[in-house]
Amino acid sequence: MRLLLSVLLLVPGLAVAQDAKPQDDIVVRAQREKARKEAATFVTNISRSTDGQLARYHQPVCVAVIGGLPPEHVAIVEARIREVAAAAGIAIAKKTPCTANFIVAIAVNGSDLVKDMAKARPDWLTGLSSSDIKVLTTPGPARAWSITSLRNESGEMLSSPRMSDAFTSILPQGRSALENGGTTRSQAEIDAPSLRVQSSSIVARPNRQDIEASFVVIDRPAIVGLSLRQIADYAAMRGLGHTRPPAPGGPIETILTVLDGAGTPPRALTDSDAAYLKALYSTDGRRAAVTERNAIARRIADGK
């Protein structure tokens, strides 16, 4: 038996097989590292941070598609967006009708629509600077933005008794800055916005950025030739994920390029898109954007 084992160990084929295993491990590690780098680039390119954090919905989402589509198509697009949201773990408004906090507009000219909003519905542009609005009115196939609020870990919003009417018309009412049982405070203290925090952590921040409303405006000529699923999935990725389209030629396929007009666009939300939304909504949003981006990229690279 000992002689047989000695002979087997000297067989060249066996020695080669044993030597090949470490090489296979190196190849696998290299492929995994490449996938993670590509995922990190993808996440960095499409994500938008607000004050160093990634915003997301914490309230149930109520979708409304307006203009440019027949009623039966509107119903299909709205249903598909709700389906994408549910798959990502996002709460959906159960009561119907509900107050829309995710509006998708199919416009003859999106730039002109935003200009009209600035005059007729300035509350839909709350928190945007004049330069932000200028970008939204730049010609292009689509534009998207979100209204966000700063909240503590319990969901209480930054309070300010002088919050504008336009702001409170679309956002939940803020808590009064004067709520300490009638104790006298200076006018400066009363006027100053405040945010109560209840915990401290070296990993998570005591605050988060909540999406209160999202708007996606798509030019009607840009959707010619697209399926209703492509339209819905594009809008869902932009509004639910608070994302932007990446530059052409990115390493990872995404529905966000469906309006680029270059190459063959994805037919629906890609696995990477779905993984992005699922990873984003798997946490409470209290960590720094850089930390969350790394975690999201890992999940995309790992196929989760």
Short mmCIF file of C-alpha atoms in Angstrom, two decimals:
data_model
loop_
_atom_site.label_atom_id
_atom_site.label_comp_id
_atom_site.label_asym_id
_atom_site.label_seq_id
_atom_site.Cartn_x
_atom_site.Cartn_y
_atom_site.Cartn_z
CA MET A 1 0.00 0.00 0.00
CA ARG A 2 2.82 2.43 0.86
CA LEU A 3 4.52 1.63 -2.43
CA LEU A 4 1.28 2.29 -4.35
CA LEU A 5 0.83 5.68 -2.69
CA SER A 6 4.41 6.60 -3.51
CA VAL A 7 3.87 5.74 -7.16
CA LEU A 8 0.62 7.73 -7.36
CA LEU A 9 2.28 10.82 -5.94
CA LEU A 10 4.85 10.65 -8.74
CA VAL A 11 2.26 10.55 -11.55
CA PRO A 12 2.71 13.81 -13.56
CA GLY A 13 -0.99 14.31 -14.24
CA LEU A 14 -1.81 14.36 -10.55
CA ALA A 15 0.94 16.83 -9.79
CA VAL A 16 -0.31 19.19 -12.51
CA ALA A 17 -3.86 19.01 -11.18
CA GLN A 18 -2.68 19.89 -7.69
CA ASP A 19 -0.61 22.81 -8.97
CA ALA A 20 -3.52 24.16 -11.04
CA LYS A 21 -5.81 24.73 -8.08
CA PRO A 22 -3.96 27.74 -6.65
CA GLN A 23 -3.91 29.26 -10.16
CA ASP A 24 -7.69 28.79 -10.42
CA ASP A 25 -8.11 30.57 -7.11
CA ILE A 26 -6.07 33.50 -8.41
CA VAL A 27 -8.26 33.76 -11.51
CA VAL A 28 -11.46 33.65 -9.44
CA ARG A 29 -10.16 36.34 -7.08
CA ALA A 30 -9.16 38.52 -10.03
CA GLN A 31 -12.61 38.14 -11.58
CA ARG A 32 -14.29 38.96 -8.29
CA GLU A 33 -12.11 42.03 -7.82
CA LYS A 34 -12.89 43.20 -11.36
CA ALA A 35 -16.62 42.74 -10.75
CA ARG A 36 -16.46 44.76 -7.54
CA LYS A 37 -14.53 47.59 -9.19
CA GLU A 38 -17.07 47.74 -12.01
CA ALA A 39 -19.92 47.70 -9.51
CA ALA A 40 -18.28 50.48 -7.48
CA THR A 41 -17.91 52.60 -10.61
CA PHE A 42 -21.53 51.95 -11.53
CA VAL A 43 -22.84 52.91 -8.09
CA THR A 44 -20.71 56.05 -7.91
CA ASN A 45 -21.85 57.15 -11.36
CA ILE A 46 -25.59 56.77 -10.80
CA SER A 47 -26.05 57.67 -7.11
CA ARG A 48 -26.70 61.19 -5.87
CA SER A 49 -26.00 62.16 -2.28
CA THR A 50 -27.76 64.78 -0.19
CA ASP A 51 -25.59 66.31 2.51
CA GLY A 52 -23.34 63.27 2.48
CA GLN A 53 -26.12 60.65 2.63
CA LEU A 54 -28.20 58.66 0.15
CA ALA A 55 -31.87 59.60 0.33
CA ARG A 56 -34.72 57.11 0.10
CA TYR A 57 -38.44 56.84 0.78
CA HIS A 58 -39.52 56.02 4.31
CA GLN A 59 -43.19 56.78 3.72
CA PRO A 60 -45.38 54.54 1.53
CA VAL A 61 -45.07 55.38 -2.14
CA CYS A 62 -48.09 56.61 -4.10
CA VAL A 63 -47.45 56.73 -7.86
CA ALA A 64 -49.20 59.00 -10.35
CA VAL A 65 -48.49 59.09 -14.09
CA ILE A 66 -49.79 62.22 -15.78
CA GLY A 67 -50.06 63.37 -19.40
CA GLY A 68 -48.99 61.83 -22.67
CA LEU A 69 -50.37 58.30 -22.26
CA PRO A 70 -53.87 56.84 -22.65
CA PRO A 71 -55.56 55.81 -19.38
CA GLU A 72 -55.04 52.08 -19.94
CA HIS A 73 -51.31 52.64 -20.45
CA VAL A 74 -51.13 54.88 -17.39
CA ALA A 75 -52.55 52.05 -15.28
CA ILE A 76 -49.95 49.61 -16.62
CA VAL A 77 -47.01 51.95 -15.96
CA GLU A 78 -48.22 52.77 -12.45
CA ALA A 79 -48.71 49.09 -11.64
CA ARG A 80 -45.23 48.21 -12.89
CA ILE A 81 -43.60 50.96 -10.80
CA ARG A 82 -45.42 49.65 -7.74
CA GLU A 83 -44.20 46.15 -8.60
CA VAL A 84 -40.58 47.33 -8.80
CA ALA A 85 -40.96 49.19 -5.52
CA ALA A 86 -42.43 46.18 -3.72
CA ALA A 87 -39.64 43.92 -5.00
CA ALA A 88 -37.10 46.33 -3.49
CA GLY A 89 -38.85 46.27 -0.12
CA ILE A 90 -40.41 49.73 -0.46
CA ALA A 91 -43.78 50.27 1.21
CA ILE A 92 -46.66 50.98 -1.17
CA ALA A 93 -49.64 53.16 -0.27
CA LYS A 94 -52.56 50.80 0.27
CA LYS A 95 -55.33 53.37 0.43
CA THR A 96 -56.80 54.46 -2.90
CA PRO A 97 -56.94 57.15 -3.98
CA CYS A 98 -53.75 58.29 -2.27
CA THR A 99 -51.80 61.53 -2.23
CA ALA A 100 -49.16 61.15 -4.92
CA ASN A 101 -45.56 61.46 -3.78
CA PHE A 102 -44.02 59.98 -6.93
CA ILE A 103 -45.11 61.78 -10.09
CA VAL A 104 -44.14 60.69 -13.60
CA ALA A 105 -45.01 63.20 -16.30
CA ILE A 106 -44.91 62.43 -20.02
CA ALA A 107 -44.59 65.87 -21.60
CA VAL A 108 -44.57 67.28 -25.11
CA ASN A 109 -41.55 69.29 -23.97
CA GLY A 110 -40.14 68.56 -20.52
CA SER A 111 -38.10 71.76 -20.34
CA ASP A 112 -41.19 73.89 -20.92
CA LEU A 113 -43.14 71.85 -18.37
CA VAL A 114 -40.56 72.57 -15.67
CA LYS A 115 -40.70 76.28 -16.53
CA ASP A 116 -44.47 76.15 -16.15
CA MET A 117 -44.08 74.34 -12.81
CA ALA A 118 -41.81 77.11 -11.54
CA LYS A 119 -44.66 79.56 -12.10
CA ALA A 120 -47.78 77.53 -11.37
CA ARG A 121 -46.54 74.89 -8.89
CA PRO A 122 -43.35 76.16 -7.20
CA ASP A 123 -43.98 73.68 -4.36
CA TRP A 124 -43.04 70.92 -6.81
CA LEU A 125 -39.57 72.47 -7.02
CA THR A 126 -39.10 73.02 -3.29
CA GLY A 127 -35.48 73.04 -2.18
CA LEU A 128 -34.05 73.48 -5.68
CA SER A 129 -31.77 76.41 -6.40
CA SER A 130 -32.09 78.59 -9.48
CA SER A 131 -29.10 76.75 -10.96
CA ASP A 132 -30.81 73.40 -10.27
CA ILE A 133 -33.93 74.57 -12.07
CA LYS A 134 -31.80 75.84 -14.95
CA VAL A 135 -30.35 72.35 -15.35
CA LEU A 136 -33.85 70.85 -15.33
CA THR A 137 -34.92 73.20 -18.13
CA THR A 138 -31.97 72.23 -20.32
CA PRO A 139 -33.15 70.33 -23.44
CA GLY A 140 -32.90 66.57 -23.06
CA PRO A 141 -35.00 63.39 -23.14
CA ALA A 142 -35.73 63.42 -19.40
CA ARG A 143 -35.11 65.11 -16.09
CA ALA A 144 -35.74 63.99 -12.51
CA TRP A 145 -35.51 65.44 -9.03
CA SER A 146 -36.57 64.68 -5.48
CA ILE A 147 -37.71 66.78 -2.55
CA THR A 148 -35.91 65.57 0.56
CA SER A 149 -36.13 66.32 4.26
CA LEU A 150 -33.66 65.94 7.10
CA ARG A 151 -34.98 63.65 9.84
CA ASN A 152 -33.65 62.04 12.98
CA GLU A 153 -33.46 58.31 13.60
CA SER A 154 -37.10 58.26 14.73
CA GLY A 155 -38.31 59.99 11.59
CA GLU A 156 -38.91 63.40 13.18
CA MET A 157 -38.26 66.17 10.69
CA LEU A 158 -36.06 69.22 11.09
CA SER A 159 -38.46 71.66 12.67
CA SER A 160 -38.83 75.30 11.83
CA PRO A 161 -41.93 77.39 12.63
CA ARG A 162 -41.09 79.67 9.70
CA MET A 163 -41.10 76.88 7.15
CA SER A 164 -42.57 78.22 3.90
CA ASP A 165 -46.14 77.42 2.91
CA ALA A 166 -44.87 75.88 -0.32
CA PHE A 167 -42.71 73.48 1.65
CA THR A 168 -45.38 72.40 4.11
CA SER A 169 -47.94 71.95 1.35
CA ILE A 170 -46.11 68.90 0.09
CA LEU A 171 -44.21 67.74 3.18
CA PRO A 172 -45.52 66.54 6.55
CA GLN A 173 -45.88 69.30 9.10
CA GLY A 174 -42.66 69.98 11.00
CA ARG A 175 -42.59 69.89 14.78
CA SER A 176 -42.53 73.23 16.51
CA ALA A 177 -39.12 74.39 17.69
CA LEU A 178 -40.82 75.59 20.87
CA GLU A 179 -41.96 72.40 22.58
CA ASN A 180 -40.41 72.41 26.04
CA GLY A 181 -43.52 72.91 28.13
CA GLY A 182 -43.77 76.66 27.67
CA THR A 183 -40.29 77.52 28.90
CA THR A 184 -39.29 80.98 27.73
CA ARG A 185 -36.73 81.02 24.92
CA SER A 186 -35.19 83.82 22.90
CA GLN A 187 -36.62 84.66 19.48
CA ALA A 188 -33.35 83.56 17.88
CA GLU A 189 -33.67 80.15 19.53
CA ILE A 190 -37.27 79.84 18.42
CA ASP A 191 -36.47 80.81 14.84
CA ALA A 192 -33.50 78.45 14.53
CA PRO A 193 -34.36 75.10 12.94
CA SER A 194 -33.65 72.17 15.23
CA LEU A 195 -33.35 68.41 15.00
CA ARG A 196 -33.68 66.26 18.10
CA VAL A 197 -31.45 63.21 18.23
CA GLN A 198 -31.82 60.29 20.62
CA SER A 199 -28.77 58.14 20.04
CA SER A 200 -25.11 58.29 19.10
CA SER A 201 -23.05 55.83 17.11
CA ILE A 202 -19.61 55.75 15.57
CA VAL A 203 -21.06 53.83 12.61
CA ALA A 204 -24.44 55.44 11.95
CA ARG A 205 -25.37 59.09 11.99
CA PRO A 206 -28.24 60.38 14.14
CA ASN A 207 -30.02 61.65 11.03
CA ARG A 208 -31.14 60.54 7.60
CA GLN A 209 -32.37 62.05 4.32
CA ASP A 210 -35.96 61.15 3.43
CA ILE A 211 -37.44 61.43 -0.04
CA GLU A 212 -40.75 63.21 0.43
CA ALA A 213 -41.60 63.38 -3.26
CA SER A 214 -39.97 62.45 -6.57
CA PHE A 215 -40.65 63.81 -10.04
CA VAL A 216 -39.62 62.23 -13.34
CA VAL A 217 -40.42 64.22 -16.48
CA ILE A 218 -39.90 62.45 -19.81
CA ASP A 219 -40.26 64.03 -23.24
CA ARG A 220 -42.91 62.22 -25.26
CA PRO A 221 -40.73 61.97 -28.42
CA ALA A 222 -38.10 60.13 -26.33
CA ILE A 223 -40.40 57.20 -25.56
CA VAL A 224 -41.26 56.40 -29.17
CA GLY A 225 -40.35 52.76 -29.75
CA LEU A 226 -40.09 51.93 -26.04
CA SER A 227 -42.29 49.44 -24.24
CA LEU A 228 -44.42 50.45 -21.27
CA ARG A 229 -42.16 48.30 -19.10
CA GLN A 230 -39.08 50.20 -20.23
CA ILE A 231 -40.77 53.52 -19.48
CA ALA A 232 -41.94 52.35 -16.06
CA ASP A 233 -38.63 50.77 -15.09
CA TYR A 234 -36.65 53.84 -16.14
CA ALA A 235 -38.93 56.08 -14.08
CA ALA A 236 -38.81 53.70 -11.11
CA MET A 237 -35.03 53.58 -11.07
CA ARG A 238 -34.73 57.34 -11.23
CA GLY A 239 -37.48 58.22 -8.75
CA LEU A 240 -37.19 55.44 -6.18
CA GLY A 241 -33.40 55.34 -6.25
CA HIS A 242 -32.79 59.09 -6.56
CA THR A 243 -30.38 58.24 -9.37
CA ARG A 244 -29.01 59.77 -12.56
CA PRO A 245 -28.06 58.12 -15.87
CA PRO A 246 -24.39 57.11 -16.12
CA ALA A 247 -22.09 58.24 -18.90
CA PRO A 248 -22.31 56.10 -22.06
CA GLY A 249 -20.11 53.03 -22.23
CA GLY A 250 -20.29 52.12 -18.55
CA PRO A 251 -19.19 48.68 -17.36
CA ILE A 252 -22.63 47.56 -16.18
CA GLU A 253 -25.89 47.43 -18.12
CA THR A 254 -28.68 49.58 -16.68
CA ILE A 255 -32.19 50.68 -17.63
CA LEU A 256 -30.99 54.24 -16.98
CA THR A 257 -29.44 54.26 -20.46
CA VAL A 258 -32.70 53.42 -22.22
CA LEU A 259 -33.11 57.02 -23.45
CA ASP A 260 -29.53 57.41 -24.66
CA GLY A 261 -30.37 56.41 -28.20
CA ALA A 262 -27.14 54.43 -28.52
CA GLY A 263 -26.87 50.67 -28.89
CA THR A 264 -29.53 48.19 -27.87
CA PRO A 265 -31.22 49.35 -24.66
CA PRO A 266 -32.19 46.94 -21.86
CA ARG A 267 -35.71 45.61 -22.17
CA ALA A 268 -36.39 46.08 -18.48
CA LEU A 269 -34.80 46.75 -15.12
CA THR A 270 -31.48 44.87 -15.08
CA ASP A 271 -30.28 42.60 -12.30
CA SER A 272 -27.83 45.32 -11.26
CA ASP A 273 -30.62 47.91 -11.14
CA ALA A 274 -32.78 45.64 -9.00
CA ALA A 275 -29.82 44.87 -6.72
CA TYR A 276 -29.13 48.59 -6.33
CA LEU A 277 -32.67 49.36 -5.19
CA LYS A 278 -32.84 46.33 -2.93
CA ALA A 279 -29.53 47.19 -1.27
CA LEU A 280 -30.47 50.87 -0.90
CA TYR A 281 -33.70 50.01 0.87
CA SER A 282 -32.20 47.30 3.05
CA THR A 283 -30.84 49.91 5.48
CA ASP A 284 -32.30 52.90 7.32
CA GLY A 285 -30.17 55.48 5.51
CA ARG A 286 -28.26 56.77 8.52
CA ARG A 287 -24.81 55.87 7.26
CA ALA A 288 -22.53 58.05 5.16
CA ALA A 289 -22.96 57.91 1.40
CA VAL A 290 -19.48 56.47 0.87
CA THR A 291 -20.22 53.61 3.27
CA GLU A 292 -23.54 52.84 1.63
CA ARG A 293 -22.09 53.00 -1.86
CA ASN A 294 -19.46 50.42 -0.92
CA ALA A 295 -22.10 48.11 0.56
CA ILE A 296 -24.37 48.46 -2.48
CA ALA A 297 -21.48 47.78 -4.85
CA ARG A 298 -20.59 44.59 -2.97
CA ARG A 299 -24.15 43.31 -3.25
CA ILE A 300 -24.28 44.07 -6.97
CA ALA A 301 -20.94 42.33 -7.56
CA ASP A 302 -22.05 39.33 -5.53
CA GLY A 303 -25.28 39.07 -7.50
CA LYS A 304 -27.53 39.88 -4.57
#
